XYZ file of C-alpha atoms in Angstrom:
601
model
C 14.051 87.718 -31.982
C 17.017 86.704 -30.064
C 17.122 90.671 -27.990
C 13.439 90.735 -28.180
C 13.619 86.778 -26.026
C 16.812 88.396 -23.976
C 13.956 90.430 -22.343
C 11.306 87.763 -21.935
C 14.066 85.330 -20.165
C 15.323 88.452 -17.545
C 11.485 89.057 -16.739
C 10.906 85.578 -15.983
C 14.168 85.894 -13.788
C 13.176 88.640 -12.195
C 9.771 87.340 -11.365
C 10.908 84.128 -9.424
C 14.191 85.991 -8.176
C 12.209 88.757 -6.330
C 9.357 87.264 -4.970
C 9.615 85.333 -1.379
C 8.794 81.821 -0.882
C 5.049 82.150 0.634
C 4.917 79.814 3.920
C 1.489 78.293 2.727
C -0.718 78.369 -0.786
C -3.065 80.891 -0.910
C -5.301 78.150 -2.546
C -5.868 74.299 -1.456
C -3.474 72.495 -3.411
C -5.942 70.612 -5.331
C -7.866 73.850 -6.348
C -4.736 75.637 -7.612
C -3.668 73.153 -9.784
C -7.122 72.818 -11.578
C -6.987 76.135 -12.087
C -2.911 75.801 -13.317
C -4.191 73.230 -15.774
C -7.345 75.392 -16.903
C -5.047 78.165 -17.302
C -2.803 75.899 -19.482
C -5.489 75.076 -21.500
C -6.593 77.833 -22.453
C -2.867 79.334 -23.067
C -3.232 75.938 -25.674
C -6.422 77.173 -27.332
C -5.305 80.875 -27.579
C -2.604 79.645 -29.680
C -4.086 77.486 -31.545
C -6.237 80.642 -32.598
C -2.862 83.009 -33.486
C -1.397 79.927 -35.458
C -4.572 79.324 -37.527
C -4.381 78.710 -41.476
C -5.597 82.355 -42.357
C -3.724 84.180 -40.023
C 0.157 83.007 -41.063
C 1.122 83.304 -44.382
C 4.825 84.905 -44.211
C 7.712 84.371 -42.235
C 6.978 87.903 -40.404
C 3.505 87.155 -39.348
C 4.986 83.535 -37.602
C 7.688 85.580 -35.696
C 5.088 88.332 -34.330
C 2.542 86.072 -33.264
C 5.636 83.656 -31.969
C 6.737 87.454 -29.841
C 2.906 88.002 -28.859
C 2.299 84.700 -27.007
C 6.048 84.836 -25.240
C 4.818 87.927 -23.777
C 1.195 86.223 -22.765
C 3.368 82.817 -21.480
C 4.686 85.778 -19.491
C 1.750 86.614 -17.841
C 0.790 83.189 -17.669
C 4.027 82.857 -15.439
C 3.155 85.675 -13.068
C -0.305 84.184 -12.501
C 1.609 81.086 -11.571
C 3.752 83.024 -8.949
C 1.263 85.795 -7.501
C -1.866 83.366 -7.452
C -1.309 80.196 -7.863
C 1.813 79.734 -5.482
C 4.054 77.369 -7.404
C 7.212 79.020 -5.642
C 5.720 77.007 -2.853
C 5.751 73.858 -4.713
C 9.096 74.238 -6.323
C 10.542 74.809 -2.643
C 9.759 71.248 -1.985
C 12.208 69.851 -5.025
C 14.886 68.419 -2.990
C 18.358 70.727 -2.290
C 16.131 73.987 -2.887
C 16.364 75.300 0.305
C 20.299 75.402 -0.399
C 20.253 76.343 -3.648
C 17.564 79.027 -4.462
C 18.819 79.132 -8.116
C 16.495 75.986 -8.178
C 13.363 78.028 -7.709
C 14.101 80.186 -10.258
C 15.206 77.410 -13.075
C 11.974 75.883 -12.643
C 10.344 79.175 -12.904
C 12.129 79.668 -16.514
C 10.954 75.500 -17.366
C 7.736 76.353 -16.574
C 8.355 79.803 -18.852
C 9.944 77.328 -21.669
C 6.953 74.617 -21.110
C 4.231 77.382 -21.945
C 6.860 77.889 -25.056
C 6.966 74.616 -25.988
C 3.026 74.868 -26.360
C 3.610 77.453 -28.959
C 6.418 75.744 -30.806
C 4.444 72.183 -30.788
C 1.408 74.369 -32.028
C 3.863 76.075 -34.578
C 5.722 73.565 -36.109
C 3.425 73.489 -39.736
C 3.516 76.550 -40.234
C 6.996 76.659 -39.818
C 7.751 73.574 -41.797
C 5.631 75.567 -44.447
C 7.516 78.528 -44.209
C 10.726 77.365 -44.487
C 10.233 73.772 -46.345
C 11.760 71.714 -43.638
C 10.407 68.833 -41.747
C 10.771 68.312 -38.428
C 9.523 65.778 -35.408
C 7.905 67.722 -32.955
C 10.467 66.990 -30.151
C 13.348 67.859 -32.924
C 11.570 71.292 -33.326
C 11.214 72.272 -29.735
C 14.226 70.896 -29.259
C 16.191 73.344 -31.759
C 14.197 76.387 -30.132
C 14.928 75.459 -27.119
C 19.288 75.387 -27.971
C 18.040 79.027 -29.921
C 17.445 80.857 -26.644
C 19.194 79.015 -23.780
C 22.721 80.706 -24.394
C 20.720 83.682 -23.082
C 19.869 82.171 -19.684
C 22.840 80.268 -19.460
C 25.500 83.075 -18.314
C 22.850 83.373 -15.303
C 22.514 79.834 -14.599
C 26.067 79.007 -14.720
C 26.842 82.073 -12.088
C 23.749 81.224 -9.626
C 24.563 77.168 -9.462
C 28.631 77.991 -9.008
C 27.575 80.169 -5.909
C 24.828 78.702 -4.659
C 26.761 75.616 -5.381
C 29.849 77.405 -2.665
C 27.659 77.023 0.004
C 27.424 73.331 -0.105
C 31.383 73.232 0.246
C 32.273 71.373 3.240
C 35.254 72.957 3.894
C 35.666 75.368 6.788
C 38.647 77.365 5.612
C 36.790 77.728 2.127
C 33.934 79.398 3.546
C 35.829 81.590 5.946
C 37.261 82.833 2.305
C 33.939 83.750 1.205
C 32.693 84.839 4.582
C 36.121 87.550 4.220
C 35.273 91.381 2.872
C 36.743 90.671 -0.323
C 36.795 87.106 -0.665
C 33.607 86.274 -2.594
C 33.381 89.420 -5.001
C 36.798 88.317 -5.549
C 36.018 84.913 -6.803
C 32.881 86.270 -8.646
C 35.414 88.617 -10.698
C 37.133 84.839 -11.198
C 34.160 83.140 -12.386
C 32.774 85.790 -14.475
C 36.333 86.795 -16.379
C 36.209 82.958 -17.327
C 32.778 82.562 -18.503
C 32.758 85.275 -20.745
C 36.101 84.471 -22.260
C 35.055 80.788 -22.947
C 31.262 81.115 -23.363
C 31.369 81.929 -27.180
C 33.308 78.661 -27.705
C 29.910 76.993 -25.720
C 27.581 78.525 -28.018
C 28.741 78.040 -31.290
C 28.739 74.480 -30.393
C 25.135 74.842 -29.031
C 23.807 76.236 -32.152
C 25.522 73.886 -33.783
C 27.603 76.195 -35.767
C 30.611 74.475 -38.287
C 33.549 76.077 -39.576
C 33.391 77.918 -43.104
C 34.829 75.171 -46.080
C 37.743 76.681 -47.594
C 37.050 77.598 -50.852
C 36.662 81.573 -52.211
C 34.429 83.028 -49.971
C 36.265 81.860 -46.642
C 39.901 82.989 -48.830
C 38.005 86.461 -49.414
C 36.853 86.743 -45.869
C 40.481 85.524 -44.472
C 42.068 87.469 -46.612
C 39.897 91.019 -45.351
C 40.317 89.779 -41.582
C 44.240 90.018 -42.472
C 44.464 93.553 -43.804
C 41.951 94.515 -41.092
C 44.077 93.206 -38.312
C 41.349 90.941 -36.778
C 42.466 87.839 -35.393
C 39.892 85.456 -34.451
C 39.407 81.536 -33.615
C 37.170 80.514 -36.591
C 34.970 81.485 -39.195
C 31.706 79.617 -38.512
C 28.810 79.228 -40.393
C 25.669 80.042 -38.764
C 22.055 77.679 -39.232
C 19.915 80.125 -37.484
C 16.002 79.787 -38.697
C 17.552 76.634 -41.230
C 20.129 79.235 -42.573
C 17.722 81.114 -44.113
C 17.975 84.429 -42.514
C 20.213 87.017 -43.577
C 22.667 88.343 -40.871
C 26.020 88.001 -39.025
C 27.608 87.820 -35.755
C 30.936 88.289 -33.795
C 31.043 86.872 -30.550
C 34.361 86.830 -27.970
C 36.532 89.385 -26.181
C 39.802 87.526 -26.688
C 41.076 86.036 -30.293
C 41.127 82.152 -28.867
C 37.800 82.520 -28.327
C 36.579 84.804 -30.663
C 33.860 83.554 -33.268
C 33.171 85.357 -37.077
C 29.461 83.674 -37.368
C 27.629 84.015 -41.302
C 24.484 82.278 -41.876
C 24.623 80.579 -45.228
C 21.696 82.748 -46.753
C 24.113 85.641 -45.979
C 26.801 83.784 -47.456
C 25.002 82.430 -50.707
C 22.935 86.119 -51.831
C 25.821 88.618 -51.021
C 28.695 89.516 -53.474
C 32.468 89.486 -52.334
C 31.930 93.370 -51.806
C 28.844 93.107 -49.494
C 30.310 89.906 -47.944
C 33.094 92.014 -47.078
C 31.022 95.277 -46.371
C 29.027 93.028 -43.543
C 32.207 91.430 -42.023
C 34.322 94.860 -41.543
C 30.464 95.789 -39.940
C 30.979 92.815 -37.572
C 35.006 94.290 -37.121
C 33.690 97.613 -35.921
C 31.841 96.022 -33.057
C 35.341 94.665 -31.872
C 36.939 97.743 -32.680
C 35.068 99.904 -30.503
C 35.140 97.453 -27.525
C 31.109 96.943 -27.885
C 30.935 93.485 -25.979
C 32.942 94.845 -23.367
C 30.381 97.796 -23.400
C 27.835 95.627 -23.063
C 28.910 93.565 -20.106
C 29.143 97.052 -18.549
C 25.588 98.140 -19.193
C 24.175 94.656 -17.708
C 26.367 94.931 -14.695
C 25.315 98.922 -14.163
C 21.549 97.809 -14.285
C 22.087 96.015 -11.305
C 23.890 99.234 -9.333
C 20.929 101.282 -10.633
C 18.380 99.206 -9.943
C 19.071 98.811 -6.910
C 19.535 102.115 -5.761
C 16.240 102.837 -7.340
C 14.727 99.925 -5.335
C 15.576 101.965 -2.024
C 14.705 105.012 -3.101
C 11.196 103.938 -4.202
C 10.449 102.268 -1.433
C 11.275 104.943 1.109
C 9.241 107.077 -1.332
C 6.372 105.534 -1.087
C 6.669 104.555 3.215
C 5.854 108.315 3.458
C 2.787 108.498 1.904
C -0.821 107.652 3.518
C -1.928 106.123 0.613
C 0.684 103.366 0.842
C -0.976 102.684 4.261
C -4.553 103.028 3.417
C -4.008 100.674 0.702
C -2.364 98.000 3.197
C -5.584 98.546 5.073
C -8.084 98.226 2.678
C -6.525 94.888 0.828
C -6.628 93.149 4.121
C -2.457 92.248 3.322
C 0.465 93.083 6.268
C 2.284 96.058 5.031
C 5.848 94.390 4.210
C 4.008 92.292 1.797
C 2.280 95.262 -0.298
C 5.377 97.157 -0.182
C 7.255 94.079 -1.545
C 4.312 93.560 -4.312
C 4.619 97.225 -5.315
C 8.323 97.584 -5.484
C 9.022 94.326 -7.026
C 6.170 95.490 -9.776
C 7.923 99.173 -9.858
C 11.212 97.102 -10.908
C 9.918 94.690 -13.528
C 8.524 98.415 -14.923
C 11.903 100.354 -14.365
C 13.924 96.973 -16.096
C 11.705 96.863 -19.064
C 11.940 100.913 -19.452
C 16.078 100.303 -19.123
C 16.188 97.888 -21.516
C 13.425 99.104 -23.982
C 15.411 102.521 -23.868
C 18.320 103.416 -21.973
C 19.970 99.984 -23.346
C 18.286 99.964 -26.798
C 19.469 103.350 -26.930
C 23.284 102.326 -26.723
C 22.756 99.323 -29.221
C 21.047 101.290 -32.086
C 24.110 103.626 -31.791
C 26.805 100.930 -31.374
C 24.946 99.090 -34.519
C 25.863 103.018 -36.583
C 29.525 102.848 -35.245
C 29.869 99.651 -36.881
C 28.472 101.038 -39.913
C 30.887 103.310 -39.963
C 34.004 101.409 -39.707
C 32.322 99.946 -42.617
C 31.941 103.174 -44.691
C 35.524 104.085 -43.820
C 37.381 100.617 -43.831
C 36.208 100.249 -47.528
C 36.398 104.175 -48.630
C 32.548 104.963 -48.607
C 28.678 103.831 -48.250
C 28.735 101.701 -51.653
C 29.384 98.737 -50.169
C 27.521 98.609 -47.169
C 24.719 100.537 -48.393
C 24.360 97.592 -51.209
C 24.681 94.799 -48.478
C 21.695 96.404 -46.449
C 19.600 96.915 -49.195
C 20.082 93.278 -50.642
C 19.355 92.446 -46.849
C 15.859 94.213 -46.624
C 14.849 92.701 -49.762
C 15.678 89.106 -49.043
C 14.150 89.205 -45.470
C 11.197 90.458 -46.898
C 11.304 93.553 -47.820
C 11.879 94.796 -44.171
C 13.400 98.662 -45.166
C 11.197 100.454 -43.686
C 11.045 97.900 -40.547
C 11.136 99.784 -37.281
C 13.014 98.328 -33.778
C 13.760 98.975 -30.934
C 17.008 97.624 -31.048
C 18.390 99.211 -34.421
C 17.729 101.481 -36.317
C 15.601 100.879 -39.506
C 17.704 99.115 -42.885
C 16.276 103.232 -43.995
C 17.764 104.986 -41.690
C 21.304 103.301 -41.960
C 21.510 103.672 -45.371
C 20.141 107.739 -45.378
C 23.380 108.271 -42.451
C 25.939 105.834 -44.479
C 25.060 108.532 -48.007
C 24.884 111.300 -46.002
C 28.269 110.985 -44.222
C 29.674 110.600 -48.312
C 28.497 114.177 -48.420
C 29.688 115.571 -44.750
C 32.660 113.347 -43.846
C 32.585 115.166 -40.363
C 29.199 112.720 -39.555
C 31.140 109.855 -38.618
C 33.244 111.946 -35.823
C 30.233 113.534 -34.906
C 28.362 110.463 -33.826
C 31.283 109.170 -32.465
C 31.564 112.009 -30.136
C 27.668 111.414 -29.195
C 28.074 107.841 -28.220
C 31.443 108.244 -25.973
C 29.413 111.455 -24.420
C 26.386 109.136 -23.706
C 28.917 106.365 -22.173
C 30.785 108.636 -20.265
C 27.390 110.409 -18.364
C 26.248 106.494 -18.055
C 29.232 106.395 -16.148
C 28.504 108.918 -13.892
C 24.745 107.487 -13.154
C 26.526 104.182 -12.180
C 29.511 105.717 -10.458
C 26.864 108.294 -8.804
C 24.448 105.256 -7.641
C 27.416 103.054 -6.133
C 28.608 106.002 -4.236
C 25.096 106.997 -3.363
C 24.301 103.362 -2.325
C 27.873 103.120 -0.017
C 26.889 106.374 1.981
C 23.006 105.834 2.171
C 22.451 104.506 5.968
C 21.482 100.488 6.170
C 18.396 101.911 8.161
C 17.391 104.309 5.621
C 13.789 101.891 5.443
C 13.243 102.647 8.878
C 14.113 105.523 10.523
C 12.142 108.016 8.962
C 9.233 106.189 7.575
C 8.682 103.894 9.744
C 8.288 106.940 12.759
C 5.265 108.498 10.466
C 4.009 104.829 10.228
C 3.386 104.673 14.111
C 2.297 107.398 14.269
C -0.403 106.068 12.104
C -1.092 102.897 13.986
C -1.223 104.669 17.058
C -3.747 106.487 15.643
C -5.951 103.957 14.325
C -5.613 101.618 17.124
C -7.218 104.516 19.086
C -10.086 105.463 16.456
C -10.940 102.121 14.886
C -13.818 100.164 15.530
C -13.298 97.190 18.805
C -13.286 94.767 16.190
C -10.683 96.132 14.390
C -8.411 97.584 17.186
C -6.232 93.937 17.849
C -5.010 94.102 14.484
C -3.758 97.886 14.617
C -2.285 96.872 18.053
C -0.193 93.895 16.513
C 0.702 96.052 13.504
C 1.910 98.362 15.972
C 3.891 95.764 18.122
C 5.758 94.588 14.689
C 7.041 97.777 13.581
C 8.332 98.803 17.335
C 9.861 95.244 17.609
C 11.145 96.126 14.399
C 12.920 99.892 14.935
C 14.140 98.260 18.191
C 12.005 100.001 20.592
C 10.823 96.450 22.610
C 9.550 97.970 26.171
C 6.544 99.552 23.492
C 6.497 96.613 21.202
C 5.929 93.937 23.728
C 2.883 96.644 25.609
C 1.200 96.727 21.829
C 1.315 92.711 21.764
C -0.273 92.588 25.173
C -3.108 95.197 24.723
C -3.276 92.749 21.196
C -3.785 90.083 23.438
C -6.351 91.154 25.811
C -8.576 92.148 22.585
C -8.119 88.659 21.189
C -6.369 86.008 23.548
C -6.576 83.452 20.062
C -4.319 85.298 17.240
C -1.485 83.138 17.021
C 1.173 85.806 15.503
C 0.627 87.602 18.131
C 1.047 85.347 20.667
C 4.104 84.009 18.953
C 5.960 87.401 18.562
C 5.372 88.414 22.081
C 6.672 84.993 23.164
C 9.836 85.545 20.729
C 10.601 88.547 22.601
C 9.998 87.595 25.953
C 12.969 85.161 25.165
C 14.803 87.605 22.823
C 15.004 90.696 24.128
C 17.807 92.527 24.239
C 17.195 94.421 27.443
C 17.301 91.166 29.924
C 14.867 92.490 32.337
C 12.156 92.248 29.606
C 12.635 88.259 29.140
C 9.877 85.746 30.992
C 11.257 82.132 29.575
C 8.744 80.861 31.493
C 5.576 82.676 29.735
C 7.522 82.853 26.551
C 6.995 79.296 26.778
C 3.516 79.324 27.803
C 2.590 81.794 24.891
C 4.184 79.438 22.529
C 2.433 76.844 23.122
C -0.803 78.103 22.124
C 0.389 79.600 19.085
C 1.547 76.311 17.950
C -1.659 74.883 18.282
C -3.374 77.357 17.022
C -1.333 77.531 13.703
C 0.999 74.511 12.998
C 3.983 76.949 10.933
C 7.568 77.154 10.788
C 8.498 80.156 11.991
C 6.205 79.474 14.887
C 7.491 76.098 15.827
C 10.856 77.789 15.575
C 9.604 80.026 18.364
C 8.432 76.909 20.445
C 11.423 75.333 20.023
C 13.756 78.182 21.476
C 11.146 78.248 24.451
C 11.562 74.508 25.158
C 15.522 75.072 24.671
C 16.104 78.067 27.131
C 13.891 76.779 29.619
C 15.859 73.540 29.387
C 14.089 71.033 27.397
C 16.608 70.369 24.524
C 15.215 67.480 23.027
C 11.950 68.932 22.723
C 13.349 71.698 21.161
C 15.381 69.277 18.652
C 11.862 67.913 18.018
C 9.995 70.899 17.494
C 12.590 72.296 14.720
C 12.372 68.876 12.872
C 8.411 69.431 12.914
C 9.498 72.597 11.573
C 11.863 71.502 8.817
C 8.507 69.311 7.512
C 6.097 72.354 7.180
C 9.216 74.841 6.095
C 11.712 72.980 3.935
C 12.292 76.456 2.347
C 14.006 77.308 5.380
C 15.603 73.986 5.898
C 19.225 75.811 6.675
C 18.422 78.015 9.255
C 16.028 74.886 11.361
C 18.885 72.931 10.850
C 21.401 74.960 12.861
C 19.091 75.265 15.345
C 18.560 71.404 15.686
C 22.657 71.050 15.646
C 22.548 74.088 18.597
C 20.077 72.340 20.737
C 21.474 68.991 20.203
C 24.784 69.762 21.354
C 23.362 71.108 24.677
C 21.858 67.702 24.996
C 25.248 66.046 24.950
C-alpha cells in the first residue's frame, strides 16, 4: 500500500506543480463550486457503494477497493485543476504568490480530503476486520500519519526554498542568486533530511523500541555477528500490528531504524525472525536506499529532457496546429496541456517499470544475503511461506513492486542447487544500474549542450509559416485571430518590425480585441530597436485594452505606459489595481510599484 500511495501522492504533485495559475475561472465562481460539491457528492456515494456489506469481507478486498477510489480521488483532483480552476482559488490564500509550494499543499489536502471520505466511509469495515475501535477523527487521523512521511521529504524541501526567498537579507540572496550557491545549499538541505528523516518517522508512526527480553537478545545478538550497527530496534503498529513485514530505514547508524511489526514478531520462529532481519541487512549491504535516492533524483534529469524533446516533437507536426485551431485554445496552452499529460504518462510508466524494475531486483539481493548469511534457502524460504499464509494466503500474489512470495522462494531453492545464481543476478542488477547511469549521465549532458532556444528556432519558423498561411486563406471573420497569432510568435522569436505589422493588420480587422491592443502597446514601449517605440500611442492603445478587459497583465501594460510617458503615480496606481485582480503575480507588480514610486520621489 505504502509504494502503491508513493505514486498517488507524486501524481497529485505533479498535477498542481505543472499546471499554471489560470488568470480567471473558466466557470463563474458560484457555478464551479456547485459543481465541486456535486462532484464531492457523488465521490461520497461511489464509495459508499465499494464499502457496502456484501462487497468487503477480507482484509484484501478493503485494501483494493481502499487503492481503487485513491486512484478515482485522483481524477477527482484533476477535474478540480483542468475544470473547475481551484489553482485560482488557492492563489488567493495569503503568502501564495511567494511561496508556490502553497498551491500545491492544498492541492494534496484537497487529494487527502477526498481520502478522508473513504476512510470516514471505511472505518466499520475496518474496525471489523481488524477488531479495533476507533473515533472517526482517530481513524483518519492514523491514515493520515500512514502516508504523510511520503509527502513530507517534498514539503520540507519546497517550504525551505520557497521559504529563501522571503529572506530579507541582501547578501543572502546574492548567495543564492551565485552559479553555485543555491544547488549548493540544496546538496545541504537534502544530505540533512535524509540522514535525520528516519528518526521523524518512526516517531510519526508511532513506532517504540523492542522490550528486552529473547527476541530483541536474538535479534541483537544476529545484528552483532552481522556487523550492522543501528540506532534502535523498533517495533512497528502498521494496520494495528497485524501485518506481517519489516523495515530498515537510515543511511547512517545514528539514524538508522530495524522496524518489526509485532505480528511479524509474535508468528515467526528465532530462525525466520532472523532469516527476515539479515533480509532487511542486505538492503543496507548493497547500498539500496542510497540507490534509491539516485533513481528519484535521475527521474527528474530524464524527465526533463524528455519534456523538451516531446515538445519540439510535436511543434513540427500540423496536427499539433490543427488541433490548436479546432479547440478554439492559444497554442502555448495546448502544448502545455499535452506535454504536462505526456509526463504524468511517462512518470507513471517510470515508476510502474523502470523503478519497479530495480525494486523487485533489489527485494532478490536481499534475499540473497539471506540465503548466504545463514548457509541456504531454509530459513528464509520458511519465513516467506509462514508470511503468505498469515497475510492471507497471498503466494501466488502478483506486484508490481516485488516479485511474488512464489517466485522468491522457486530462486532462493534453486540457487541451493546452482550456487552460481546468486552472482549471476548480482551481475544483472549492477549491469542494469550501471546503463541507468548512462541514460542519466547521457540526459544531463544532452540537456547542458541542447540550445535554450531549441522551442523556437526550428518549430516555431514552420509555425509561421502556417499562420501566414491561414491568415491569407481563412475566412474575414477568422483572419484577426491568425494575424494576432502571428504577431505573438514573431514578438516571440524576436523578429518585432513583423510582429508589431501582424498586430496592426489585427487591428484594422477588429479595432476591439484587447490582447491585441495590449501587446502592440507593450511593444511600442518595449522594443528593442528604439525607432519602433511610440510612448505616446503605446499609451493610447493601453487604455482601451484596459477597459475592454480589466486583467493583470494588461494593467501591467497600462501602468508602464503611464510611467514612461511620465505619470508615475498613475502607474503606482494601475499596478496596485493589478496586484487585486493578479495576486498570483503579486512579486513581479510589486517591483514595479517600488520602480515607479521611486521615480516619484
Amino acid at each position: 500500500m505504502i509504494y502503491n500511495n508513493l505514486i498517488y501522492l507524486i501524481i497529485v504533485i505533479f498535477i498542481f506543480s505543472s499546471t499554471a495559475v489560470p488568470e480567471a475561472p473558466q466557470l463563474a465562481p458560484f457555478t464551479g463550486f456547485s459543481f465541486f460539491f456535486i462532484k464531492a457528492a457523488f465521490f461520497y456515494f461511489l464509495v459508499r457503494y465499494f464499502y457496502r456489506d456484501k462487497k468487503i469481507k477480507e482484509v484484501a478486498s478493503y485494501f483494493k477497493a481502499e487503492q481503487k477510489l485513491a486512484i478515482m480521488a485522483i481524477v477527482s483532483v484533476a477535474i478540480d485543476v483542468y475544470f473547475l480552476d481551484c489553482q485560482y482559488y488557492l492563489a488567493r490564500l495569503p503568502y501564495a504568490s511567494r511561496m508556490p509550494v502553497l498551491i500545491s499543499l492544498g492541492g494534496i489536502l484537497i487529494y487527502f480530503g477526498y481520502m478522508s471520505i473513504v476512510w470516514a466511509v471505511a472505518k466499520p469495515k475496518y474496525e471489523f476486520l481488524f477488531d479495533r475501535a476507533y473515533s472517526c477523527s482517530a481513524f483518519i487521523g492514523a491514515n493520515l500519519s500512514t502516508n504523510l512521511p511520503i509527502v513530507l521529504p517534498w514539503l520540507f524541501v519546497s517550504l525551505f526554498f520557497d521559504g529563501l526567498t522571503l529572506v530579507p537579507f541582501p547578501g543572502f540572496q546574492a548567495f543564492l542568486d551565485s552559479p553555485w550557491g543555491e544547488g549548493l545549499l540544496f546538496l545541504s538541505f537534502f544530505i540533512v533530511l535524509v540522514l535525520t528523516f528516519p528518526w521523524f518517522i518512526t516517531r510519526l508512526w508511532k513506532c517504540k523500541p523492542l522490550r528486552p527480553g529473547p527476541i530483541r537478545a536474538l535479534i541483537e545478538n544476529f545484528c552483532r555477528k552481522e556487523g550492522l550497527k543501528y540506532s534502535e530496534i523498533m517495533v512497528w503498529p502498521l494496520f494495528e500490528g497485524r501485518m506481517v513485514t519489516a523495515g530498515i530505514m537510515g543511511v547512517v547508524k545514528r539514524f538508522r531504524y530495524l522496524l518489526l511489526t509485532p505480528a511479524l514478531i509474535n508468528n515467526l520462529n528465532g530462525m525466520e525472525i532472523e532469516a527476515v532481519v539479515a533480509h532487511e541487512i542486505g538492503h543496507i549491504r548493497r547500498f539500496h536506499l542510497q540507490f534509491y535516492l539516485f533513481l528519484l533524483l535521475g527521474f527528474g534529469l530524464i524527465a526533463q529532457l524528455f519534456s523538451y524533446l516531446f515538445m519540439y516533437g510535436i511543434l513540427r507536426f500540423d496536427f499539433f496546429y490543427e488541433l490548436s485551431e479546432k479547440l478554439d485554445k492559444q497554442m502555448d496552452s495546448v502544448l502545455i496541456f499535452a506535454s504536462t499529460l505526456a509526463l504524468l504518462i511517462f512518470l507513471i510508466f517510470y515508476f510502474r517499470f523502470i523503478f519497479a524494475f530495480f525494486m523487485r531486483n533489489f527485494e532478490r539481493q536481499a534475499d540473497i544475503h539471506a540465503f548466504s548469511a545463514l548457509g541456504g534457502s531454509g530459513p528464509i524460504v520458511s519465513a516467506l511461506e509462514r508470511v503468505a499464509w498469515l497475510s492471507g494466503n497471498i503466494r501466488n500474489m502478483p506486484s508490481w513492486h516485488h516479485f511474488s512470495i512464489a517466485q522468491r522462494v522457486n530462486f532462493l531453492s534453486a540457487c541451493d542447487i546452482d550456487r552460481s545464481l546468486p552472482g549471476r543476478h548480482n551481475r544483472k542488477v549492477y549491469l542494469a544500474l550501471f546503463l541507468y547511469l548512462l541514460v542519466v549521465a547521457g540526459s544531463g549532458f544532452t540537456l547542458w549542450k541542447m540550445p535554450d532556444d531549441l522551442l523556437k528556432h526550428a518549430p516555431l519558423e514552420h509555425l509561421a509559416g502556417i499562420y501566414k498561411q491561414r491568415s491569407q486563406e481563412a475566412p474575414v471573420s477568422e483572419k484577426q485571430l491568425w494575424f494576432h497569432l502571428l504577431g505573438n510568435l514573431q514578438q516571440e522569436r524576436g523578429l518585432e518590425k513583423e510582429a508589431i505589422s501582424a498586430y496592426e493588420k489585427a487591428l484594422e480587422l477588429d479595432s476591439n480585441q484587447p490582447d491585441s491592443l495590449n501587446n502592440l502597446a507593450w511593444l511600442l514601449l518595449t522594443a528593442d530597436n528604439k525607432e519602433l517605440r511610440n510612448p505616446e500611442r503605446a499609451l493610447t492603445l493601453a487604455r482601451e485594452a484596459a477597459r475592454l478587459k480589466r486583467s493583470g497583465y494588461i494593467l501591467d501594460t497600462l501602468a508602464r505606459a503611464f510611467f514612461v510617458n511620465g505619470y508615475p503615480a498613475s502607474a503606482v496606481k494601475k499596478e496596485k489595481e493589478a496586484v487585486k485582480i493578479d495576486p498570483a503575480n503579486r512579486e513581479y507588480y510589486e517591483k514595479q510599484i517600488k520602480l515607479f514610486e521611486e521615480e516619484q520621489e
